[in-house]
Short mmCIF file of C-alpha atoms in Angstrom, two decimals:
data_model
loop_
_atom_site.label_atom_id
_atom_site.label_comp_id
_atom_site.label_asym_id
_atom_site.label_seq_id
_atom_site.Cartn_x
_atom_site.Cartn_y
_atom_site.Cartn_z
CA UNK U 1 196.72 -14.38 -229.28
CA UNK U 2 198.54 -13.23 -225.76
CA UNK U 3 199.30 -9.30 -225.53
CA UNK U 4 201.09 -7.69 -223.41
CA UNK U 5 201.09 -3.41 -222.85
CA UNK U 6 204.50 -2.38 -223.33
CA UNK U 7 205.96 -1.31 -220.10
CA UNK U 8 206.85 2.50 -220.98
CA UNK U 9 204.63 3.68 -223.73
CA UNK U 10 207.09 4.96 -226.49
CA UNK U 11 206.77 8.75 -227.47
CA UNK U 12 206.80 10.52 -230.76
CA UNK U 13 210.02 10.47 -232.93
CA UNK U 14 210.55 10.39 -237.09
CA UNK U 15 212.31 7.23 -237.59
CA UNK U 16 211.01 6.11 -241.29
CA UNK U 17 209.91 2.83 -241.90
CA UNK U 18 208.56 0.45 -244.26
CA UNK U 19 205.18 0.05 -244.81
CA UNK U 20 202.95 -2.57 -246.29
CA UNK U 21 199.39 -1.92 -246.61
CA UNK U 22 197.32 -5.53 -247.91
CA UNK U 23 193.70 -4.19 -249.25
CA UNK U 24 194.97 -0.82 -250.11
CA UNK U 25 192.08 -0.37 -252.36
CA UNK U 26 189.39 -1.31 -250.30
CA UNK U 27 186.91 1.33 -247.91
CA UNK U 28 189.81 1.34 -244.90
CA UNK U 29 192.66 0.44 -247.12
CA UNK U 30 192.22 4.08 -249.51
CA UNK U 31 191.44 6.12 -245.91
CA UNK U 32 194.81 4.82 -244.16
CA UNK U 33 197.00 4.96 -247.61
CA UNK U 34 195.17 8.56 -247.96
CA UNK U 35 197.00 9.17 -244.67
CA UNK U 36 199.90 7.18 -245.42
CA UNK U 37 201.17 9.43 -248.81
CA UNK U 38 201.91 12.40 -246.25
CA UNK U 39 204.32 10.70 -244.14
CA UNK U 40 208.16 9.94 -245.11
CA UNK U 41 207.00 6.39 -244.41
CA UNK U 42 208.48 3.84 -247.35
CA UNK U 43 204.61 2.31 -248.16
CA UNK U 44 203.59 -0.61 -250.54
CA UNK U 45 200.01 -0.97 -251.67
CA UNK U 46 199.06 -4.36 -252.29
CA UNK U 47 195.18 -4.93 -253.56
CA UNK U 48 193.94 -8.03 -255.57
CA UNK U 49 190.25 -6.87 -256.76
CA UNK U 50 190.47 -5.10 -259.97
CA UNK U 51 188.06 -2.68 -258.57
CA UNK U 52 190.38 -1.80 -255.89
CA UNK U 53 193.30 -1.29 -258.08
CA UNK U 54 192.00 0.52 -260.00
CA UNK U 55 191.37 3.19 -257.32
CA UNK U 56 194.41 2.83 -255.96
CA UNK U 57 195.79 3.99 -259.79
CA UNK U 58 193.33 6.22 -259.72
CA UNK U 59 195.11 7.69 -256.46
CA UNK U 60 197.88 8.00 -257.99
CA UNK U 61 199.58 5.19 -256.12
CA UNK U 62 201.94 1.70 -257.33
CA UNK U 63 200.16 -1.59 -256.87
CA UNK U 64 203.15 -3.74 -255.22
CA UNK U 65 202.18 -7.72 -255.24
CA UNK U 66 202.15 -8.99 -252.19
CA UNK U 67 204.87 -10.97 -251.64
CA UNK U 68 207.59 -8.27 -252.86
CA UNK U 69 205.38 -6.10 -250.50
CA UNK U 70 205.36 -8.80 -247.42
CA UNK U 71 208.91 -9.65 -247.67
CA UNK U 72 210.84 -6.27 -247.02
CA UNK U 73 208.47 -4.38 -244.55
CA UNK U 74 208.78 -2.92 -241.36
CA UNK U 75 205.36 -3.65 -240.60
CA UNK U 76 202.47 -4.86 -242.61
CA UNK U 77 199.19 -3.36 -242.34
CA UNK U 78 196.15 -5.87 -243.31
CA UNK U 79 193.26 -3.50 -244.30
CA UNK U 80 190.66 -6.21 -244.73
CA UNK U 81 187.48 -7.42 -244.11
CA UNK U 82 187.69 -9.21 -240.73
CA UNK U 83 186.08 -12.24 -242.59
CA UNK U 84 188.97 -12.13 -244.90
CA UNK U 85 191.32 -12.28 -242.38
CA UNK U 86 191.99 -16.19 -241.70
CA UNK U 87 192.68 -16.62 -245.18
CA UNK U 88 195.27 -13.27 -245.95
CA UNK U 89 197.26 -13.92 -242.93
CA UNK U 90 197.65 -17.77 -243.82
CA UNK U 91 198.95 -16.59 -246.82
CA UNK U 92 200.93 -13.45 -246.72
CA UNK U 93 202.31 -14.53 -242.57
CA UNK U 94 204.50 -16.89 -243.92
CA UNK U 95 205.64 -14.71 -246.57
CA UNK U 96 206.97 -11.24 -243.79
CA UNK U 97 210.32 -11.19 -243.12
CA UNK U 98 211.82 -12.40 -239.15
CA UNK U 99 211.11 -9.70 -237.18
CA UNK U 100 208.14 -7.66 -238.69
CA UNK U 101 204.88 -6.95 -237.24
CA UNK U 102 201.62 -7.83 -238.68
CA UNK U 103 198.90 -5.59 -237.42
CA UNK U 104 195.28 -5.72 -237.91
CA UNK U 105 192.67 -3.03 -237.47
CA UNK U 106 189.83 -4.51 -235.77
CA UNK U 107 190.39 -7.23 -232.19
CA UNK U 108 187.88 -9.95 -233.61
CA UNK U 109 189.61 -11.86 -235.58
CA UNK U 110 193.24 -11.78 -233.27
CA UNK U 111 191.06 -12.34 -230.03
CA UNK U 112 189.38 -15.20 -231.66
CA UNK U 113 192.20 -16.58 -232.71
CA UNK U 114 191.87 -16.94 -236.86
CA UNK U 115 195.12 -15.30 -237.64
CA UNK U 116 197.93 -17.19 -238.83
CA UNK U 117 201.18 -16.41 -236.40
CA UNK U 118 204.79 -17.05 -236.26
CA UNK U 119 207.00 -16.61 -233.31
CA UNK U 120 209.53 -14.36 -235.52
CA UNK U 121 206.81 -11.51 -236.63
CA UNK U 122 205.06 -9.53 -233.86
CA UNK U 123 201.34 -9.48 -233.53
CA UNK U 124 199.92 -5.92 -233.41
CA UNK U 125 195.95 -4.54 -233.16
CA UNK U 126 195.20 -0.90 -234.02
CA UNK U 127 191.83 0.64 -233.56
CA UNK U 128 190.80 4.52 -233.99
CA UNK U 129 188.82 5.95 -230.94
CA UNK U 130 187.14 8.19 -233.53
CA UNK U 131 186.82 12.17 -232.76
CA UNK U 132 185.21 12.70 -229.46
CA UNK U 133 181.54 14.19 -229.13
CA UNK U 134 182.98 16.52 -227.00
CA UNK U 135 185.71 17.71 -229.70
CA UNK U 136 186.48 21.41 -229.43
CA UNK U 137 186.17 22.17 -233.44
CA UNK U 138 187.16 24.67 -234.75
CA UNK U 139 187.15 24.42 -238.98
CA UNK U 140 184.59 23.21 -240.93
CA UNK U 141 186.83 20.66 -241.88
CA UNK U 142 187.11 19.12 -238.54
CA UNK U 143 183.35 19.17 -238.27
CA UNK U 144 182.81 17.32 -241.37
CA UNK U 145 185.18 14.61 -240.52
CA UNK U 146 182.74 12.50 -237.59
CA UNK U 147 184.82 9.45 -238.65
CA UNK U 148 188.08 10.57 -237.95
CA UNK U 149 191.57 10.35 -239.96
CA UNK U 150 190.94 13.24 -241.55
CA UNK U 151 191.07 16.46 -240.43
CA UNK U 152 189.41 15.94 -236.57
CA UNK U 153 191.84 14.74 -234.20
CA UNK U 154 191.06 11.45 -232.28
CA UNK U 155 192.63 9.42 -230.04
CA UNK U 156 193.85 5.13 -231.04
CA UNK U 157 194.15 2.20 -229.25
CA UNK U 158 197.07 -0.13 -229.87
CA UNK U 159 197.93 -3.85 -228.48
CA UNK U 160 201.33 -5.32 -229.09
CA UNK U 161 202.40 -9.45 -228.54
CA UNK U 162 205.63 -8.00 -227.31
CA UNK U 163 207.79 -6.82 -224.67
CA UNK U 164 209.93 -4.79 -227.29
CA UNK U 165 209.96 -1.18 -227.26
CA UNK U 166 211.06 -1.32 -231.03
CA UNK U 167 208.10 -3.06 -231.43
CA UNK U 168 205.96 -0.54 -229.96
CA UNK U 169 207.56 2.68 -231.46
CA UNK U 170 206.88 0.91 -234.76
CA UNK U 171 203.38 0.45 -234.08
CA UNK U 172 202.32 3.83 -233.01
CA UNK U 173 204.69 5.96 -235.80
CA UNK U 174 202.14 3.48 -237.90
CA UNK U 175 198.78 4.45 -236.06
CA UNK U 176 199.62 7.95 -236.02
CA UNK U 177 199.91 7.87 -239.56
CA UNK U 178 197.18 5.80 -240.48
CA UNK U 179 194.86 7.18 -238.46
CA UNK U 180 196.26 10.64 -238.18
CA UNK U 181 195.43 13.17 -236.70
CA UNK U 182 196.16 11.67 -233.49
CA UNK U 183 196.17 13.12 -229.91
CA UNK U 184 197.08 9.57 -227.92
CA UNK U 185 197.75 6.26 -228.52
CA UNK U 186 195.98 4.53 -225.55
CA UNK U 187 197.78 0.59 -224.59
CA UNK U 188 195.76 -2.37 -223.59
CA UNK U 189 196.00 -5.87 -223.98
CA UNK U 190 194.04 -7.54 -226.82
CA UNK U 191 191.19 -9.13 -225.00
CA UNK U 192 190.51 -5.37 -223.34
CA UNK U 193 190.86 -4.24 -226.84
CA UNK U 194 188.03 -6.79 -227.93
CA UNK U 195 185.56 -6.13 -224.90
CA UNK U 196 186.14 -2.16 -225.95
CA UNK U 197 185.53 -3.25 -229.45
CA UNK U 198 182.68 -4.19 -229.84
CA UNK U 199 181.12 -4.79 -226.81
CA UNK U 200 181.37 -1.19 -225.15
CA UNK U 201 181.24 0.54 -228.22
CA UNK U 202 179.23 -1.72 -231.13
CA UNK U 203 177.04 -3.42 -229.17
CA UNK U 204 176.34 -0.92 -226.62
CA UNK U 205 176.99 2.26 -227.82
CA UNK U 206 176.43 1.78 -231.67
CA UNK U 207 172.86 -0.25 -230.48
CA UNK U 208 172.09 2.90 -228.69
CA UNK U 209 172.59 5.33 -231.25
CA UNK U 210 170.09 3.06 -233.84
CA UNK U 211 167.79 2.70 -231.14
CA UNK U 212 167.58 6.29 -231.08
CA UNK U 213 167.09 6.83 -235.20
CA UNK U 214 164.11 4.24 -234.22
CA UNK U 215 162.45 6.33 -232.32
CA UNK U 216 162.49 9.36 -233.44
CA UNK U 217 161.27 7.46 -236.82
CA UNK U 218 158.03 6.37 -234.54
CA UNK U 219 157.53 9.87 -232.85
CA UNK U 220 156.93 11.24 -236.63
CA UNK U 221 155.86 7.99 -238.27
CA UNK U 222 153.31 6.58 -235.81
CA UNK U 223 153.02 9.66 -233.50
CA UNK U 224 152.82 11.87 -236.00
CA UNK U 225 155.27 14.76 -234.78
CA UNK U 226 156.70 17.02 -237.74
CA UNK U 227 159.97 15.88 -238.28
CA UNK U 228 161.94 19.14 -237.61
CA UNK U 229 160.26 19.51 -234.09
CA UNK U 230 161.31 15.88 -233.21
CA UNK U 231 164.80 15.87 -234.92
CA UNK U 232 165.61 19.42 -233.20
CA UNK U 233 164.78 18.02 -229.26
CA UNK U 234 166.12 14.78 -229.86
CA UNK U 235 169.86 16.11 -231.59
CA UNK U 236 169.51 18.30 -228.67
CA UNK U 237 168.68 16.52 -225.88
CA UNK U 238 170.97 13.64 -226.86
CA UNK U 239 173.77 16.18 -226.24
CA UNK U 240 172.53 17.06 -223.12
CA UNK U 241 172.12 13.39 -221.86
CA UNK U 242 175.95 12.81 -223.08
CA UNK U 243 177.36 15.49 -221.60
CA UNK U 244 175.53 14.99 -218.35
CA UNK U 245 175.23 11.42 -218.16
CA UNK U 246 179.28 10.66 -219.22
CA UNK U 247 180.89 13.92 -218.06
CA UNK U 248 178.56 15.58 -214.68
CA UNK U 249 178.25 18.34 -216.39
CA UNK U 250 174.64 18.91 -215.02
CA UNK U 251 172.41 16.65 -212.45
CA UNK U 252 169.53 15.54 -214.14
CA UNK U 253 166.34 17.02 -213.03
CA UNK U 254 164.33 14.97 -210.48
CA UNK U 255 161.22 14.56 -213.02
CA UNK U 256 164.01 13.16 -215.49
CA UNK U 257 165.38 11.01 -213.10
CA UNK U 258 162.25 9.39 -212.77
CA UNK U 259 161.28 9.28 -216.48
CA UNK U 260 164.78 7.83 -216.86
CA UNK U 261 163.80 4.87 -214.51
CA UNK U 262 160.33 4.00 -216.33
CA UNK U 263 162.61 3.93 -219.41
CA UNK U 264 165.14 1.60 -217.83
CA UNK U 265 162.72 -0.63 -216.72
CA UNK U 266 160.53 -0.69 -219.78
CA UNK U 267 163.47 -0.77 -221.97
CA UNK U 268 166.38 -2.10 -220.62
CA UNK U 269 167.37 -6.37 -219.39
CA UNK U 270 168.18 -6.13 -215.49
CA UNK U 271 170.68 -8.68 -216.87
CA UNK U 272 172.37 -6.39 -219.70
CA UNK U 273 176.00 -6.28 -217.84
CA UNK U 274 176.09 -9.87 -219.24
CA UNK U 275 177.94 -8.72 -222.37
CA UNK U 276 181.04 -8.01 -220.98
CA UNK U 277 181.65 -11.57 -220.00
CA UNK U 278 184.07 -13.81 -221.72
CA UNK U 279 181.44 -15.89 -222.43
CA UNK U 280 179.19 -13.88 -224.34
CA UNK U 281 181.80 -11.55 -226.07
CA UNK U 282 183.05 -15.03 -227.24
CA UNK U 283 179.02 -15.51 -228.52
CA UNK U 284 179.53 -11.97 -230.02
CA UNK U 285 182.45 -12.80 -231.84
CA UNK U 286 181.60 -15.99 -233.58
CA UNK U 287 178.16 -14.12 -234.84
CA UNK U 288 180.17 -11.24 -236.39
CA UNK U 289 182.92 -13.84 -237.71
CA UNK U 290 180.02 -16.64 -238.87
CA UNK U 291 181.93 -18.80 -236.46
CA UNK U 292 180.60 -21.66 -234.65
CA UNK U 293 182.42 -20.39 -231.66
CA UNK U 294 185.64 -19.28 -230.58
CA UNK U 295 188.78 -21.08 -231.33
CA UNK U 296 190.97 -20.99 -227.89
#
């Protein structure tokens, strides 16, 4: 999948449009259609496990099947597993009416090229930046919600396979409801899109913050440090190492520094960079997607 950044970002308006959300009933599928009930949107919820329909009645929402749902919308939203996705969008594709958008909420399965296209219906990707550490909260509502889509605002980032600014005002009136509330929705291309998600932010960022849980389970497990004492300077020093390492906000001290270097070195592949290559996030992919590699 090929996708372009539309050439002047399109800014907020209220046009209402149809909405089709496939998996409504599922973990992502309830938090979007959550979202989706406060907008003046036109939205069909389409789920196929009994479970999930029944949660979505529980919501007090109508199950639409999927190809009533497909055939009229604006845009449909596939809320599914990423391993799912091959086999929904060979389904339901065919089914969307000329000129509709499909958009998915994760790059894997679009950069790897498992979804089932058309040259009428516009390929979309839609991710949620999730509420910054450095958030100014101010509700206890806001600091509850570390996921986002709730009550925390957060930035998105949106690709779209087209050149059409219809296209793209469609797209983000979707991601700013779905993943509302939203401060900006950020444009790349897919493939950025993919080495944002997951290699910046999974396999970096996400391996960082488990690595951390790991050790502060060995400084009380092994070590033998209360917990409190270790939590407390670790919660707090992690802030400290965000805020100085990502924003400058103060230089490290020069005994840091160098305990910062042993840990590098001890810690850390002189060849880590790797990741970001097409190569490897290709490798990445196919693990996450049980692929045997990437389909190009």
């Amino acid at each position: 999948m090929t996708s372009t950044t539309p050439t002047t970002p399109p800014t907020p308006f209220t046009d209402v449009y149809t909405i089709a959300v496939i998996g409504a009933g599922g973990k992502m599928g309830m938090r979007i259609s959550n979202n989706l009930v406060k907008t003046p949107h036109r939205v069909r919820y389409v789920e196929n496990s009994p479970t999930g329909q029944q949660r979505t009645l529980d919501a007090g929402r109508e199950l639409t099947d999927a190809s009533s749902a497909v055939a009229d919308a604006d845009i449909v939203v596939f809320a599914v597993p990423d391993l799912a996705l091959r086999t929904v969008t060979a389904d339901l594709v065919p089914r969307m009416r000329p000129g509709s958008i499909a958009l998915t909420l994760d790059p894997a399965a679009a950069y790897a090229g498992l979804l089932t296209t058309r040259p009428d219906v516009t390929q979309a990707v839609a991710h949620p930046c999730h509420p910054s550490i450095f958030l100014q909260r101010t509700t206890p509502e806001e600091y509850a919600d570390t996921f986002g889509g709730i009550a925390a605002p957060q930035d998105a980032i949106a690709a779209v396979e087209s050149d059409d600014p219809a296209a793209a005002r469609i797209v983000e009136a979707t991601v700013r409801a779905i993943y509302a509330p939203v401060v900006d929705v950020h444009w790349v291309t897919v493939k950025q899109l993919a080495q944002l998600e997951p290699t910046l932010v999974e396999t970096i960022a996400c391996m960082v913050g488990a690595l951390l849980k790991e050790a502060l389970d060995e400084a009380v497990n092994t070590m033998g440090v209360p917990e409190p004492a270790a939590r407390s300077i670790l919660l707090g020093h992690t802030q400290v190492a965000l805020a100085n390492g990502l924003r400058g906000d103060n230089p490290f001290s020069d005994a840091c520094l160098i305990a910062m270097d042993y840990g590098r070195e001890s810690i850390v592949r002189e060849d880590w960079k790797k990741v970001f290559r097409d190569d490897e996030l290709d490798k990445n992919l196919a693990r996450m997607l049980h692929l045997d590699a990437i389909e190009r």
